[in-house]
């Protein structure tokens, strides 16, 4: 019995160690996410090099660019008083969204987290302390993600947290590999603008114009809920984008579409 127990412990240690060593085999050169913005509804482009890296780890920044779908996402590092307004608009217009939250947000705003879940939105992982994940070791990396997942379960009673957005958009092949190993899909974005500077808000029209001019089929839109401009512009933007024939879908919808594409047999000549 002792030999068997020792054998199990040995296997666990070896598998954990191998996983850590495997992660270290991936390049850890920091990459700051960026892309060529959309114009005239032409899809944004991150370039083939970035797209190749993302594809290796099942990460993505776009949906199907042949369909007029929009995937609305928000980054929530802290509350500035506008998330309730955002949630009111989403509920009124029946639009799903994904909120990527930090440990601080979970600790300070459990009622808003519960409301997000109750109203059918997805809560994603934005790390516990919002560090540059390329600069932390494997153990700290896993802790940053696990603490968010644990606190989310503590608040909602739900286990599932499957989407990750890297803080500040900084990542590496190592962070992509490690997060995939931890069961996460990395979600980047194809539409964004400077909206997070709370002391430099420019009025609702600034946010509205950026959304309308950068929009394209398959857009994954990144907004920050700390922005008054975003909160004030969101309702009109949703109304007008729907008038243009766009449909708002969830990241879960996009994942299901991607899974179906993988399952579909390739056409033979």
CSV table of C-alpha atoms in Angstrom, one decimal, residues 13-144:
chain,number,residue,atom,x,y,z
A,13,UNK,CA,4.9,15.5,-8.8
A,14,UNK,CA,6.3,14.4,-12.2
A,15,UNK,CA,3.2,15.5,-14.1
A,16,UNK,CA,3.2,18.9,-12.3
A,17,UNK,CA,6.9,19.4,-12.9
A,18,UNK,CA,6.6,18.4,-16.6
A,19,UNK,CA,3.8,20.8,-17.1
A,20,UNK,CA,5.9,23.6,-15.6
A,21,UNK,CA,8.9,22.7,-17.7
A,22,UNK,CA,6.8,22.4,-20.8
A,23,UNK,CA,5.4,26.0,-20.2
A,24,UNK,CA,9.0,27.3,-20.0
A,25,UNK,CA,9.8,25.8,-23.4
A,26,UNK,CA,7.5,28.4,-25.0
A,27,UNK,CA,8.9,31.9,-25.9
A,28,UNK,CA,8.0,34.5,-23.2
A,29,UNK,CA,8.8,37.6,-25.3
A,30,UNK,CA,6.1,40.1,-24.3
A,31,UNK,CA,3.7,41.1,-27.1
A,32,UNK,CA,1.5,44.1,-26.8
A,33,UNK,CA,-1.8,43.4,-28.6
A,34,UNK,CA,-2.5,45.7,-31.5
A,35,UNK,CA,-4.1,45.7,-34.9
A,36,UNK,CA,-5.0,47.8,-38.0
A,37,UNK,CA,-8.3,49.4,-37.2
A,38,UNK,CA,-11.4,48.8,-39.4
A,39,UNK,CA,-12.5,51.3,-41.9
A,40,UNK,CA,-15.7,51.3,-44.0
A,41,UNK,CA,-16.8,48.0,-42.3
A,42,UNK,CA,-13.6,46.2,-43.6
A,43,UNK,CA,-12.5,43.8,-40.8
A,44,UNK,CA,-9.7,44.8,-38.5
A,45,UNK,CA,-6.4,43.0,-39.1
A,46,UNK,CA,-3.7,42.0,-36.6
A,47,UNK,CA,-1.5,40.6,-39.4
A,48,UNK,CA,-0.6,37.0,-40.2
A,49,UNK,CA,2.2,36.7,-37.6
A,50,UNK,CA,-0.1,37.5,-34.7
A,51,UNK,CA,-2.9,35.5,-36.1
A,52,UNK,CA,-0.6,32.5,-36.5
A,53,UNK,CA,0.4,32.7,-32.8
A,54,UNK,CA,-3.2,33.1,-31.6
A,55,UNK,CA,-4.4,30.2,-33.7
A,56,UNK,CA,-1.7,27.8,-32.3
A,57,UNK,CA,-3.4,28.2,-28.9
A,58,UNK,CA,-7.0,28.5,-30.0
A,59,UNK,CA,-7.1,32.2,-29.1
A,60,UNK,CA,-9.0,34.7,-31.2
A,61,UNK,CA,-9.8,38.4,-31.7
A,62,UNK,CA,-12.4,38.1,-34.5
A,63,UNK,CA,-15.6,36.3,-35.2
A,64,UNK,CA,-16.8,35.2,-38.7
A,65,UNK,CA,-16.1,38.3,-40.8
A,66,UNK,CA,-18.7,37.2,-43.4
A,67,UNK,CA,-21.5,37.6,-40.8
A,68,UNK,CA,-22.7,40.9,-39.4
A,69,UNK,CA,-22.3,39.7,-35.8
A,70,UNK,CA,-20.9,41.8,-32.9
A,71,UNK,CA,-19.5,40.4,-29.7
A,72,UNK,CA,-19.6,43.0,-26.9
A,73,UNK,CA,-17.0,42.7,-24.1
A,74,UNK,CA,-16.1,45.0,-21.2
A,75,UNK,CA,-13.0,45.1,-19.0
A,76,UNK,CA,-13.9,45.8,-15.3
A,77,UNK,CA,-10.9,46.7,-13.1
A,78,UNK,CA,-12.8,48.8,-10.7
A,79,UNK,CA,-16.2,50.4,-10.4
A,80,UNK,CA,-16.7,54.0,-11.4
A,81,UNK,CA,-20.5,54.1,-11.0
A,82,UNK,CA,-21.5,53.3,-14.6
A,83,UNK,CA,-21.8,49.5,-14.8
A,84,UNK,CA,-25.4,49.6,-13.5
A,85,UNK,CA,-26.3,52.0,-16.4
A,86,UNK,CA,-24.5,49.7,-18.9
A,87,UNK,CA,-26.4,46.7,-17.5
A,88,UNK,CA,-29.7,48.6,-17.8
A,89,UNK,CA,-29.0,49.3,-21.5
A,90,UNK,CA,-28.1,45.7,-22.2
A,91,UNK,CA,-31.2,44.4,-20.5
A,92,UNK,CA,-33.4,47.0,-22.3
A,93,UNK,CA,-32.0,46.1,-25.7
A,94,UNK,CA,-31.6,42.3,-25.0
A,95,UNK,CA,-27.9,42.3,-25.8
A,96,UNK,CA,-25.5,39.8,-24.2
A,97,UNK,CA,-22.0,40.8,-23.1
A,98,UNK,CA,-18.9,39.4,-21.5
A,99,UNK,CA,-17.4,41.2,-18.5
A,100,UNK,CA,-13.7,40.5,-17.7
A,101,UNK,CA,-13.2,41.2,-14.0
A,102,UNK,CA,-10.2,41.5,-11.7
A,103,UNK,CA,-9.9,40.4,-8.1
A,104,UNK,CA,-10.5,43.9,-6.8
A,105,UNK,CA,-13.8,44.1,-8.8
A,106,UNK,CA,-15.0,40.8,-7.4
A,107,UNK,CA,-14.2,41.8,-3.8
A,108,UNK,CA,-15.8,45.3,-4.1
A,109,UNK,CA,-18.8,44.6,-6.3
A,110,UNK,CA,-20.3,41.1,-5.6
A,111,UNK,CA,-23.9,42.5,-6.2
A,112,UNK,CA,-23.0,43.6,-9.7
A,113,UNK,CA,-21.3,40.3,-10.4
A,114,UNK,CA,-24.5,38.5,-9.3
A,115,UNK,CA,-26.5,40.8,-11.5
A,116,UNK,CA,-24.3,40.1,-14.5
A,117,UNK,CA,-24.9,36.4,-14.1
A,118,UNK,CA,-28.6,36.7,-13.4
A,119,UNK,CA,-29.2,38.7,-16.5
A,120,UNK,CA,-27.4,36.2,-18.7
A,121,UNK,CA,-24.0,37.7,-19.2
A,122,UNK,CA,-20.6,35.9,-19.1
A,123,UNK,CA,-18.0,36.8,-16.5
A,124,UNK,CA,-14.4,36.2,-17.7
A,125,UNK,CA,-11.0,36.3,-16.0
A,126,UNK,CA,-8.9,39.5,-16.1
A,127,UNK,CA,-6.5,38.2,-13.3
A,128,UNK,CA,-6.5,38.9,-9.6
A,129,UNK,CA,-4.0,41.8,-9.4
A,130,UNK,CA,-3.9,42.9,-13.1
A,131,UNK,CA,-0.1,42.3,-13.5
A,132,UNK,CA,1.9,41.8,-16.7
A,133,UNK,CA,1.4,38.0,-16.9
A,134,UNK,CA,4.6,37.6,-18.9
A,135,UNK,CA,6.6,38.8,-15.9
A,136,UNK,CA,5.3,36.4,-13.3
A,137,UNK,CA,6.4,32.8,-12.8
A,138,UNK,CA,4.2,29.8,-13.5
A,139,UNK,CA,3.0,29.4,-9.9
A,140,UNK,CA,2.0,33.1,-9.6
A,141,UNK,CA,0.4,33.0,-13.1
A,142,UNK,CA,-1.8,30.1,-12.0
A,143,UNK,CA,-2.6,31.8,-8.7
A,144,UNK,CA,-3.7,35.0,-10.5
